[in-house]
mmCIF file of C-alpha atoms in Angstrom:
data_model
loop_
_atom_site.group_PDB
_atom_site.id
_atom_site.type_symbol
_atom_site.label_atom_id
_atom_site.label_comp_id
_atom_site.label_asym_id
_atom_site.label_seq_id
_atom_site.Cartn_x
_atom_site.Cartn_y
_atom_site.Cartn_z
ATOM 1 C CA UNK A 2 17.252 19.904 0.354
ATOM 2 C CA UNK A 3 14.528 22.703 -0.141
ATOM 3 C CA UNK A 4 15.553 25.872 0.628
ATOM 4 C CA UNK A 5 13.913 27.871 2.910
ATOM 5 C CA UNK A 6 12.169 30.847 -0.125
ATOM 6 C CA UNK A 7 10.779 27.578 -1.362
ATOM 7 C CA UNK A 8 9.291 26.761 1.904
ATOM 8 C CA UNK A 9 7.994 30.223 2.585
ATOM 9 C CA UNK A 10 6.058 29.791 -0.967
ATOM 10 C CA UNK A 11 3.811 26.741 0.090
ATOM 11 C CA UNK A 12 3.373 27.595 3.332
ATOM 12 C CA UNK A 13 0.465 29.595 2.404
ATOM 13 C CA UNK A 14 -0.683 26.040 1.161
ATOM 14 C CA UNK A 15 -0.860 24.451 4.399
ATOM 15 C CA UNK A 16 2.905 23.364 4.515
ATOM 16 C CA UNK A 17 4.580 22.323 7.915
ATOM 17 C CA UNK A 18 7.332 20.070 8.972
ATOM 18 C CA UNK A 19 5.289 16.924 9.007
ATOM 19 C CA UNK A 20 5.130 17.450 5.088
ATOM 20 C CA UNK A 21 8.727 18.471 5.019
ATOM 21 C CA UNK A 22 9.350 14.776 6.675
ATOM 22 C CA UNK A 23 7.129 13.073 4.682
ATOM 23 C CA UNK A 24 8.283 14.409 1.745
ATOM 24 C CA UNK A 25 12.280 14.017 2.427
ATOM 25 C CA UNK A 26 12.830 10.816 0.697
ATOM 26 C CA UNK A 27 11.358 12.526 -2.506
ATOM 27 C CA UNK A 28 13.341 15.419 -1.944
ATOM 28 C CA UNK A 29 16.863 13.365 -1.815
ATOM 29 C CA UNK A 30 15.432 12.608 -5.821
ATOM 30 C CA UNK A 31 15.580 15.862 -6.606
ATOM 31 C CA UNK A 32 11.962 15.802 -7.236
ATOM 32 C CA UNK A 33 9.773 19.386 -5.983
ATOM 33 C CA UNK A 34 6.720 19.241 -3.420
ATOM 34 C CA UNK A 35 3.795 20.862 -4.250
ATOM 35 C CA UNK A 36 0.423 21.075 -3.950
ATOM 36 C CA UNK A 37 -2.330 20.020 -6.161
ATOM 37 C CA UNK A 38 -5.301 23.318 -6.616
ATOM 38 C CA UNK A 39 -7.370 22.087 -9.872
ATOM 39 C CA UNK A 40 -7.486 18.891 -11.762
ATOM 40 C CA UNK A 41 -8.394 18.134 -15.379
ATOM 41 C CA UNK A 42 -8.927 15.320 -17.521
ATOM 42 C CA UNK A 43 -5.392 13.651 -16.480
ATOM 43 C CA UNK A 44 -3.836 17.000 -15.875
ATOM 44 C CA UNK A 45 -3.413 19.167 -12.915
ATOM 45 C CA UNK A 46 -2.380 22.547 -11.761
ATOM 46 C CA UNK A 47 0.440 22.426 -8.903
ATOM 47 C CA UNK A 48 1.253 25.179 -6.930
ATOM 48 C CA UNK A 49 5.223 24.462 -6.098
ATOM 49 C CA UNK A 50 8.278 26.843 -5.551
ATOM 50 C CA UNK A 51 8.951 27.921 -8.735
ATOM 51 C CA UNK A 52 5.004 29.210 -9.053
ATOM 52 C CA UNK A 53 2.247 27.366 -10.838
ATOM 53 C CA UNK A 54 3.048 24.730 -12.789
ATOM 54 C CA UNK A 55 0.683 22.085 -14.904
ATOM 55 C CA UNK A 56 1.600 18.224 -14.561
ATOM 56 C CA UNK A 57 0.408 14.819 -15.842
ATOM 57 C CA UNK A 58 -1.127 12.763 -14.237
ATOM 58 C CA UNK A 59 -0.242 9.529 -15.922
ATOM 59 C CA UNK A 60 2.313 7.811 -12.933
ATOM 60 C CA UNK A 61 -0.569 8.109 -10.278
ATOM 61 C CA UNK A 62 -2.455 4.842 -10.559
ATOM 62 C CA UNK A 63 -5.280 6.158 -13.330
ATOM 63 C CA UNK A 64 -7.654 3.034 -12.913
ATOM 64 C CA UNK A 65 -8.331 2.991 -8.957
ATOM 65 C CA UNK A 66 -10.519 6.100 -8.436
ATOM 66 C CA UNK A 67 -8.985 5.819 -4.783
ATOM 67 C CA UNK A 68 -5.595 6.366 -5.895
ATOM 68 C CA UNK A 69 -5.647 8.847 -8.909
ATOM 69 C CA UNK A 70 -4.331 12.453 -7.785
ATOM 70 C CA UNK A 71 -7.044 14.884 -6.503
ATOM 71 C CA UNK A 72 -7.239 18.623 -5.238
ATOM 72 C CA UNK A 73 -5.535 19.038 -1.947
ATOM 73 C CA UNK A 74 -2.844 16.731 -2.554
ATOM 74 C CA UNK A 75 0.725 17.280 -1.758
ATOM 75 C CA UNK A 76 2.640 15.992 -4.800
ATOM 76 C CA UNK A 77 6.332 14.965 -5.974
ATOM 77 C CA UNK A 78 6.407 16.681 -9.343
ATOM 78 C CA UNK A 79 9.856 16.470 -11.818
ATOM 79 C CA UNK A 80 11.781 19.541 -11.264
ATOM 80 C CA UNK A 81 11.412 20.109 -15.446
ATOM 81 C CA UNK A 82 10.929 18.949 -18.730
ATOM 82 C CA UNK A 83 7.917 18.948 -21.069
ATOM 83 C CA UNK A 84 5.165 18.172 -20.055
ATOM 84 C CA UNK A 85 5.985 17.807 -16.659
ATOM 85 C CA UNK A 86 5.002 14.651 -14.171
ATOM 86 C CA UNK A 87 3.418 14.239 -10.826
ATOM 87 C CA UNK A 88 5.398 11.019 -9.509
ATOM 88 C CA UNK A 89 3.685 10.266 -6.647
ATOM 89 C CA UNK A 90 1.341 11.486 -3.972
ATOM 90 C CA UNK A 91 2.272 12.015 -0.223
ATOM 91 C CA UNK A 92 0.161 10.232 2.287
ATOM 92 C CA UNK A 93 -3.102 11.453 2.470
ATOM 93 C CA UNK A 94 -4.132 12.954 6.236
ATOM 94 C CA UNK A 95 -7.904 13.272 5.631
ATOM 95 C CA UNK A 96 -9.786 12.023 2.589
ATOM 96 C CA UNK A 97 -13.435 13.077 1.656
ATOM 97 C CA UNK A 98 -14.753 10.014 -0.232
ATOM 98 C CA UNK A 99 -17.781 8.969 -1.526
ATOM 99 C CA UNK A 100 -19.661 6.619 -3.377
ATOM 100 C CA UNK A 101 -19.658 6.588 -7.294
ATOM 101 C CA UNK A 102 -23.010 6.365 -9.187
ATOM 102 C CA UNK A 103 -21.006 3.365 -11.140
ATOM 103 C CA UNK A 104 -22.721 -0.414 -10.045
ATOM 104 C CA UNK A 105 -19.015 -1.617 -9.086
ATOM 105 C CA UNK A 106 -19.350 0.061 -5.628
ATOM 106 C CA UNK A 107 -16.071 2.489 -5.984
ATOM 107 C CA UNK A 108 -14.638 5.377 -4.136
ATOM 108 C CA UNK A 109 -14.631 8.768 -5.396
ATOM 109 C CA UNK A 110 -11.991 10.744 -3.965
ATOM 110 C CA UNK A 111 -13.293 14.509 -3.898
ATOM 111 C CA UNK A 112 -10.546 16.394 -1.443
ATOM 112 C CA UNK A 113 -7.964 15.605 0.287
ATOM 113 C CA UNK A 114 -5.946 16.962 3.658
ATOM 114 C CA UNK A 115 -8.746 18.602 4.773
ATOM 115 C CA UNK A 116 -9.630 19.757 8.420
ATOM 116 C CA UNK A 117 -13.037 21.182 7.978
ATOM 117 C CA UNK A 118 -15.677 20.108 5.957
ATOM 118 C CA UNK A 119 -17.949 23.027 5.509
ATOM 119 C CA UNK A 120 -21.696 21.677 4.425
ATOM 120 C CA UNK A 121 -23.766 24.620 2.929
ATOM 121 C CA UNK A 122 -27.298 24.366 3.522
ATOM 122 C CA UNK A 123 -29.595 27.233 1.793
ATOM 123 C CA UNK A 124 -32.602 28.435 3.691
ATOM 124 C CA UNK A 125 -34.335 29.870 0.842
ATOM 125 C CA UNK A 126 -35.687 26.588 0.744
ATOM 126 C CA UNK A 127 -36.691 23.697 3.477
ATOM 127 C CA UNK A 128 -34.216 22.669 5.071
ATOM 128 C CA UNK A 129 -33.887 18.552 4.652
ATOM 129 C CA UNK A 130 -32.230 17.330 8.084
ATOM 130 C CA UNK A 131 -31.930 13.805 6.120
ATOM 131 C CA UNK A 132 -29.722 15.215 3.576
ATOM 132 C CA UNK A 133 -27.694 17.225 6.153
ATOM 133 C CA UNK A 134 -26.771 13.737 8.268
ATOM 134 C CA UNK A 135 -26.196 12.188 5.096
ATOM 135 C CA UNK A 136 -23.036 14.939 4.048
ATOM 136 C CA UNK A 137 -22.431 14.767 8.325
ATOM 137 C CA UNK A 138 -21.106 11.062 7.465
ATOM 138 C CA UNK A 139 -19.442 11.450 5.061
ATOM 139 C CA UNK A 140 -17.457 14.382 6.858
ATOM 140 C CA UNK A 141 -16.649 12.884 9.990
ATOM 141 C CA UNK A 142 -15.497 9.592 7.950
ATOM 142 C CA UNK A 143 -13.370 11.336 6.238
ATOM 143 C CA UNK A 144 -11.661 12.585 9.450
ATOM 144 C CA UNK A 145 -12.380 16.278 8.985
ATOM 145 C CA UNK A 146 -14.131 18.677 11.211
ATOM 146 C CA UNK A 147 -17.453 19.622 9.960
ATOM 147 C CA UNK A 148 -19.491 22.515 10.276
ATOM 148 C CA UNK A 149 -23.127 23.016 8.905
ATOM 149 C CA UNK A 150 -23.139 26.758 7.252
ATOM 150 C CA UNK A 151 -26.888 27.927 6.825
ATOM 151 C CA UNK A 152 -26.734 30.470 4.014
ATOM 152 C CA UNK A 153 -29.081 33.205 2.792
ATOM 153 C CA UNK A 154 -30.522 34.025 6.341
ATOM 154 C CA UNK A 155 -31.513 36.901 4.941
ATOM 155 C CA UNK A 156 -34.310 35.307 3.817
ATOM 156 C CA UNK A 157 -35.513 34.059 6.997
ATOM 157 C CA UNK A 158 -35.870 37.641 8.981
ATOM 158 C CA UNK A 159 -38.118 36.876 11.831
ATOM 159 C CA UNK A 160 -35.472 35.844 14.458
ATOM 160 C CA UNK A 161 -37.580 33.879 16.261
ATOM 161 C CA UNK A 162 -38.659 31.474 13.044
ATOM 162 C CA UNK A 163 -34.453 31.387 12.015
ATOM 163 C CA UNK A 164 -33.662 30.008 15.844
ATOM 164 C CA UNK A 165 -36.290 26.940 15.430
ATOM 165 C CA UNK A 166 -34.084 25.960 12.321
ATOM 166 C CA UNK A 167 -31.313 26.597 13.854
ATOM 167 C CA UNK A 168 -32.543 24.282 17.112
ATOM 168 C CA UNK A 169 -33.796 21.497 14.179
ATOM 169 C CA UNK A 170 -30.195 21.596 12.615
ATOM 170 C CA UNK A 171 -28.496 21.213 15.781
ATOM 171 C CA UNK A 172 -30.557 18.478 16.655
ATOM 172 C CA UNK A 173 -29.671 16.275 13.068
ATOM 173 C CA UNK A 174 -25.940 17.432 13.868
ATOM 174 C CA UNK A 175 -24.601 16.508 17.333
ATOM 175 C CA UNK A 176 -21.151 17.722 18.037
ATOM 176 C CA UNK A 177 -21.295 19.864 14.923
ATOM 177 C CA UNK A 178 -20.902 23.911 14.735
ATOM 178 C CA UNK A 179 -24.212 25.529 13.122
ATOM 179 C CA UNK A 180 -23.130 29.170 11.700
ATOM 180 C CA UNK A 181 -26.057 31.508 9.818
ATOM 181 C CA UNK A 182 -24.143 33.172 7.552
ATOM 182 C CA UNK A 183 -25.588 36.282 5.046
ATOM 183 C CA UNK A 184 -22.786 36.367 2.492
ATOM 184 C CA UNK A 185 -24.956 39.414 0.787
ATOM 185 C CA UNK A 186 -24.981 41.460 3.485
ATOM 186 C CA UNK A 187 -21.870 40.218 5.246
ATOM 187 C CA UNK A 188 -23.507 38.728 8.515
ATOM 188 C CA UNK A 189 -21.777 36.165 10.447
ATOM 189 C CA UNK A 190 -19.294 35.764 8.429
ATOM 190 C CA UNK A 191 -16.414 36.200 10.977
ATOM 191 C CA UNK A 192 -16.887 32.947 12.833
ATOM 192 C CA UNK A 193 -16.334 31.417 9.229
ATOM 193 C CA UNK A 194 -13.449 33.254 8.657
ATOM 194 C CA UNK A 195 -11.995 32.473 11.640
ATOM 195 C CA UNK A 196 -12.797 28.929 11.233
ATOM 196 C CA UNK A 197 -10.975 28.535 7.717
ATOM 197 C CA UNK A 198 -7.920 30.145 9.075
ATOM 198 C CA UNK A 199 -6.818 27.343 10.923
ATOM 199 C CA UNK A 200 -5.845 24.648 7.738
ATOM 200 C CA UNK A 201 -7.912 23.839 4.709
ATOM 201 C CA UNK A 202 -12.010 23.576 4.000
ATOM 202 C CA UNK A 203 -13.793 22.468 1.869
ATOM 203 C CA UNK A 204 -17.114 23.581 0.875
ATOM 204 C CA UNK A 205 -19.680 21.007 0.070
ATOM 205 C CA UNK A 206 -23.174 21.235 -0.673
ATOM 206 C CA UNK A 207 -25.815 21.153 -3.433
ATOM 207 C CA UNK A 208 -26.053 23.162 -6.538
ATOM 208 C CA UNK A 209 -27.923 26.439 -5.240
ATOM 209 C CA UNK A 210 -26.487 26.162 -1.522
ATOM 210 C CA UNK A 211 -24.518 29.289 -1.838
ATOM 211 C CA UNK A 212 -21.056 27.918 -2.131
ATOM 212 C CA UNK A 213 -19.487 30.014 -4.242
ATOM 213 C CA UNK A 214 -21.128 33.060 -3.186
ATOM 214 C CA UNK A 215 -19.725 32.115 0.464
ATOM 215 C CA UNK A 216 -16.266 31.151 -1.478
ATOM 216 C CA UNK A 217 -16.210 34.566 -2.670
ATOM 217 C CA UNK A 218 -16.769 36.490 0.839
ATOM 218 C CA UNK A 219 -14.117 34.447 2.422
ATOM 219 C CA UNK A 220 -11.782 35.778 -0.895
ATOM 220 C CA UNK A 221 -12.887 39.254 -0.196
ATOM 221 C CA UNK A 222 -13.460 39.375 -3.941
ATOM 222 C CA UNK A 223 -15.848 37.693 -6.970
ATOM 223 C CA UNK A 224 -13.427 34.948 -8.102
ATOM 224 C CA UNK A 225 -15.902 32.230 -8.174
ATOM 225 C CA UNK A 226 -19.299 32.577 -10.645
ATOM 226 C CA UNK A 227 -22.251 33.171 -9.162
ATOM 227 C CA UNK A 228 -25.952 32.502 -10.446
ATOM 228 C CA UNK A 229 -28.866 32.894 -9.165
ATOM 229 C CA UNK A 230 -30.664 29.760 -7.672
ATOM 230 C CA UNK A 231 -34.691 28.778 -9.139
ATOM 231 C CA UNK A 232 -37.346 30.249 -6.971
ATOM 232 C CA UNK A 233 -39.260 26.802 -7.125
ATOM 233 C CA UNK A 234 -36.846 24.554 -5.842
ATOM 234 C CA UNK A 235 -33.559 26.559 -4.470
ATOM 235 C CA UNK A 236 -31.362 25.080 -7.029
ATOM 236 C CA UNK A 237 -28.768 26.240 -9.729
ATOM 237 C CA UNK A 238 -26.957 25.394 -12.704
ATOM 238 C CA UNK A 239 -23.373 24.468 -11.433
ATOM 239 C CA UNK A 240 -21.511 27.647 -11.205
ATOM 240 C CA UNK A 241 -18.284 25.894 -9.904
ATOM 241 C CA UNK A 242 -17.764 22.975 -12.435
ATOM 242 C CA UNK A 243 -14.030 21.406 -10.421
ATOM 243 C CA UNK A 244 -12.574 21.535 -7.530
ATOM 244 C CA UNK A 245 -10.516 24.434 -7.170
ATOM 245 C CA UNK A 246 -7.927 25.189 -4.315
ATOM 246 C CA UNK A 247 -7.506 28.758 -3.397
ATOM 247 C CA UNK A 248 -5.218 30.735 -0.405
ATOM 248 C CA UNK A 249 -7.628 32.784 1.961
ATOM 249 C CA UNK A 250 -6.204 36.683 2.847
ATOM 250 C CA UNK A 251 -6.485 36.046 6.453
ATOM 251 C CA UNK A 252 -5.206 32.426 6.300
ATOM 252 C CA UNK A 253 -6.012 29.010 5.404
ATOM 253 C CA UNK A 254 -7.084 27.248 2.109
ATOM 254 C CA UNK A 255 -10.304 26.417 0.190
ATOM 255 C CA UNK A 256 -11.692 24.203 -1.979
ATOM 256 C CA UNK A 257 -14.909 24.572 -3.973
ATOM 257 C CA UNK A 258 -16.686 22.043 -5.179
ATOM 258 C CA UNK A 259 -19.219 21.486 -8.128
ATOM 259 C CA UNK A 260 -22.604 21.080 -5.781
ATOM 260 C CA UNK A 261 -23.008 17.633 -5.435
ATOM 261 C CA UNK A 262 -26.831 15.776 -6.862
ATOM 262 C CA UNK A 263 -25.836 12.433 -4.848
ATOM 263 C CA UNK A 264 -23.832 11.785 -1.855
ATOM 264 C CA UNK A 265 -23.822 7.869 -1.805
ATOM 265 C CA UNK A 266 -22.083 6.423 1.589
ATOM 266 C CA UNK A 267 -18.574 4.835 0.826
ATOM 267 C CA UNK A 268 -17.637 2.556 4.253
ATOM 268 C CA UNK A 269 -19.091 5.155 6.374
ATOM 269 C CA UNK A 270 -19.700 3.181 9.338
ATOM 270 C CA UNK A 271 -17.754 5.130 11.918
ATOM 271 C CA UNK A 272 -19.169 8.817 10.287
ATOM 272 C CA UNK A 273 -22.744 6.820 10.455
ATOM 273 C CA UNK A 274 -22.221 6.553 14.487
ATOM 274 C CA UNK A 275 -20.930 9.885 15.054
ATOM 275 C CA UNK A 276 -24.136 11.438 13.056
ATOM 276 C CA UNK A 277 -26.485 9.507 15.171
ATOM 277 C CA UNK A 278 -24.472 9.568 18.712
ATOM 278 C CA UNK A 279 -27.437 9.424 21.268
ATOM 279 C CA UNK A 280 -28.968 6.489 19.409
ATOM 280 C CA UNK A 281 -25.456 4.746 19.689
ATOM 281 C CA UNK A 282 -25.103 5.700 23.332
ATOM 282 C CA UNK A 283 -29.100 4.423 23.512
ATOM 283 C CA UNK A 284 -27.912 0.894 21.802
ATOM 284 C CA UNK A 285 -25.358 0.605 24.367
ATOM 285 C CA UNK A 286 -28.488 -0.092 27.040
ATOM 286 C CA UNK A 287 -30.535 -2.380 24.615
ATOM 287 C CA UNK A 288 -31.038 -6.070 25.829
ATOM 288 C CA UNK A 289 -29.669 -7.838 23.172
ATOM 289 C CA UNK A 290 -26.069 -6.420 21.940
ATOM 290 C CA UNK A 291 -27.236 -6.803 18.000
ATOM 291 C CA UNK A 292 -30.404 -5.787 18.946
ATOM 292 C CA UNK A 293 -31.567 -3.858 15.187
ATOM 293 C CA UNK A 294 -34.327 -1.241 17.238
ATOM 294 C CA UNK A 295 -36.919 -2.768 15.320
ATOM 295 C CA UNK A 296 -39.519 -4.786 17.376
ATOM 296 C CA UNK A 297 -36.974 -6.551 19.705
ATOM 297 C CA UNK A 298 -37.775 -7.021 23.664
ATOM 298 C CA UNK A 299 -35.885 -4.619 25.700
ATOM 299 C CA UNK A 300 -35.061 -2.218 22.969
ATOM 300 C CA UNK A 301 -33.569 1.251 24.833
ATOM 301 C CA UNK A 302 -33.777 2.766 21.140
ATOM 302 C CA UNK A 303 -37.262 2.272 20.957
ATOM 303 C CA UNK A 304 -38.427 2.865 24.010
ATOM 304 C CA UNK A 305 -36.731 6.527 23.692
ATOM 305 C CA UNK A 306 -38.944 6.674 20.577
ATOM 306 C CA UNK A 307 -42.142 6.056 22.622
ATOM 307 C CA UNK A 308 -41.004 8.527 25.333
ATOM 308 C CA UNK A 309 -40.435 11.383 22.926
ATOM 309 C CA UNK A 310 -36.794 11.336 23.802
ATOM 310 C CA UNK A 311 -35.764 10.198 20.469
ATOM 311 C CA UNK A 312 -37.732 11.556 17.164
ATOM 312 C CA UNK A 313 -39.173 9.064 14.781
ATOM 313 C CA UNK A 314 -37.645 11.141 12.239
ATOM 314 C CA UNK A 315 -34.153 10.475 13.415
ATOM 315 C CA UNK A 316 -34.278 6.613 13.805
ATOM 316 C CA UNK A 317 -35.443 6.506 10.578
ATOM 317 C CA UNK A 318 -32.985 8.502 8.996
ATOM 318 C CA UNK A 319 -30.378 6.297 11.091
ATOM 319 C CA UNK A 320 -31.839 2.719 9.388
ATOM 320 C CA UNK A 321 -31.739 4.094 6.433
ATOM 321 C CA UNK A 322 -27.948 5.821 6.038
ATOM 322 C CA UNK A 323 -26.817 1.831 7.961
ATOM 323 C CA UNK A 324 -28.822 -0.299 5.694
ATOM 324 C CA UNK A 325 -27.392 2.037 2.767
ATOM 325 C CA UNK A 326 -23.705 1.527 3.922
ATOM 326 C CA UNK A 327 -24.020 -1.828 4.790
ATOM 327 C CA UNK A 328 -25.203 -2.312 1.236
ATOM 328 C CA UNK A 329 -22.135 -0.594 -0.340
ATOM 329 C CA UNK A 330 -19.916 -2.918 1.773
ATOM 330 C CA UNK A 331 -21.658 -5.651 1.117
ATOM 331 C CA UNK A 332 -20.605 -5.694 -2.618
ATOM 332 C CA UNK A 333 -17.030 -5.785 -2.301
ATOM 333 C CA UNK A 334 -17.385 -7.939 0.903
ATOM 334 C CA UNK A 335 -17.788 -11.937 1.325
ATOM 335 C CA UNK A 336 -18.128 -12.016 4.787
ATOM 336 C CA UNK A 337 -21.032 -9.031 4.883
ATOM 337 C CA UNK A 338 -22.387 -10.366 2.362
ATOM 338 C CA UNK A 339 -23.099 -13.660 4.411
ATOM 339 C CA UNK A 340 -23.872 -11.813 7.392
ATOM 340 C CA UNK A 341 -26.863 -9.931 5.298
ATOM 341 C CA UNK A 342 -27.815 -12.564 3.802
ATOM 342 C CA UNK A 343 -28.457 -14.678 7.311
ATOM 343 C CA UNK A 344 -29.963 -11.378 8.928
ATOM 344 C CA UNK A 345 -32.371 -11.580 6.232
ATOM 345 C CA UNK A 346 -33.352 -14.899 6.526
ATOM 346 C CA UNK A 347 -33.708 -14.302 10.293
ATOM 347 C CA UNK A 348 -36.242 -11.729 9.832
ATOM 348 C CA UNK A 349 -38.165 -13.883 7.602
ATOM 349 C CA UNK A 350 -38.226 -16.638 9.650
ATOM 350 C CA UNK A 351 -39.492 -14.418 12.376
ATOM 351 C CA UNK A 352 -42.009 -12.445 10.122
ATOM 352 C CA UNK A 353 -43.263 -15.510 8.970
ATOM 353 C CA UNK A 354 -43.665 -17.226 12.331
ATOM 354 C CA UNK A 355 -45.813 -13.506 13.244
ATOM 355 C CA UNK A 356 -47.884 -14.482 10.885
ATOM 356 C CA UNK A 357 -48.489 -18.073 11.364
ATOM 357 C CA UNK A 358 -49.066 -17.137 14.747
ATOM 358 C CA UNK A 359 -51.471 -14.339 13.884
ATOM 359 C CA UNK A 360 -53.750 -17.206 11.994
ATOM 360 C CA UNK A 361 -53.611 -19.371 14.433
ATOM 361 C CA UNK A 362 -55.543 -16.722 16.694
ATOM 362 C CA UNK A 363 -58.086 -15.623 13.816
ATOM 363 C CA UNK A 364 -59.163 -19.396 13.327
#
């Protein structure tokens, strides 16, 4: 059993009784929980009962990037020895996941057991909505919470001009909380605070968003690096080069991230629809039920488009993140594969018929 000072320890880590269950079998091995803050090259730190400790990684399946051990994991690590070894990981509750840049269509695992997924957008540069709905898929797939974080609104002082981005943020992310934040002069930052306190976020974003600045005002002190972003373009060197997990003062647990150059879908399907909700709920009233809004008879989606209920801009951010995913499935998937493959051959057949038919009239 685990006594209760060793219980006390991690719950600053986001331990409750669900964990305690789930990790009661390993416990019977004499094995400690723990949970994973930082990993390295096949090594990671573990926050457990008897403090810090570092751990291979070498028992964790190494060759599925689904499966190896990542920050935010709660871990079975051996109660000694040198070096010491995570055994196994506990089931996972949340899992932010995305596509490597490899051309074998895998997984990357970035965080796991996270309930918000904190997106950091800077507004000392435009704002891309496209970019935002692409991170809002990946969020909500993972089952997390997300919320977008506008940073640097210091830089944006006309009120009037920061509620217009605000509006145009809220309109890419349905559902979603939209905070403006000024970590350098401490504005706004109490909603955040108050948000992280209730279980573990994660901060995503590019290089230059403002992550770690914002990592450090949740700290209350400079822990993470900070460097200044270019004036051309809003981006930065990477001041945060892993993922580290950190305990907040007034509750709750973050994890930093390095900012991310490409957020590839990974199966994101379900996040896809929850980005895009009123063009879902718009499908639902389209003639034909696999009706792809692109020239079809009775299309509700399009029809929204030519009434100004629906903005270009969105439907074509919407083809673009489906075609994307449906690529990425596609390549470790038979049956999708077919199913492309006949759409395709579909829409030639009818572009080709257009155009036949299109002749036909000019002769």
């Amino acid at each position: 059993m685990i006594s209760s000072s060793a219980v006390a320890s991690l719950i600053p880590y986001g331990w409750d009784e669900a964990w305690a269950d789930e990790f009661a079998a390993h416990a019977s091995e004499g094995l400690l929980p723990g949970r994973v803050v930082r990993v390295d090259r096949g090594q990671c730190d573990v926050i457990t009962a008897d403090g810090a400790v570092r751990a291979d990684t070498a028992f964790v399946t190494p060759h599925d990037p689904m499966r190896v051990v990542c920050t935010g994991d709660w871990v079975a690590v051996d109660p000694g020895g040198n070096p010491r070894y995570v055994r196994t990981y506990l089931p996972r509750r949340t899992a932010f996941v995305r596509s490597t840049s490899s051309k074998r269509s895998e997984g990357q695992i970035l965080a796991a057991n996270v309930d918000h997924a904190v997106v950091a957008v800077s507004l000392a540069v435009e704002v891309d909505l496209g970019r935002i709905e692409r991170f809002l898929a990946l969020a909500w797939e993972s089952g997390a919470q997300p919320v977008v974080v506008l940073t640097k609104a210091d830089l944006v002082p006309d009120p009037v001009a920061l509620s217009y981005l605000v509006q145009d943020v809220e309109t890419a992310a349905p559902g979603v909380p939209v905070l403006t934040v000024s970590a350098l002069h401490g504005e706004g930052l109490d909603a955040l605070v108050a948000l992280a306190a209730g279980g573990t976020s994660v901060l995503l974003g590019q290089s230059g968003a403002g992550k770690s600045t914002l990592a450090n005002a949740l700290l209350g002190e400079d822990v993470m690096d900070v460097r200044a972003a270019r004036d051309v373009d809003g981006k930065g060197r990477h001041t945060t080069t892993t993922r580290n997990l950190l305990a907040l003062p007034g509750g709750g647990v973050l994890i930093d991230t390095p900012g991310l150059r490409g957020v590839g879908l990974f199966d994101a399907e379900t996040g896809v629809g929850q980005v895009f909700t009123e063009i879902q709920e718009l499908a639902a009233r389209c003639r034909f039920h696999d009706c792809a809004h692109e020239s079809e008879p009775g299309c509700a989606v399009l029809a929204a488009v030519d009434s100004g209920e629906l903005p270009v801009r969105r439907l074509e951010s919407y083809r673009k993140l489906v075609r994307e995913n449906q690529w990425i499935v596609a390549k470790t998937d038979a049956r999708v594969r077919a199913e492309l493959r006949r759409d395709w051959k579909r829409k030639g057949a009818a572009g080709r018929a257009a155009m036949e038919a299109k002749r036909r009239g000019w002769r």
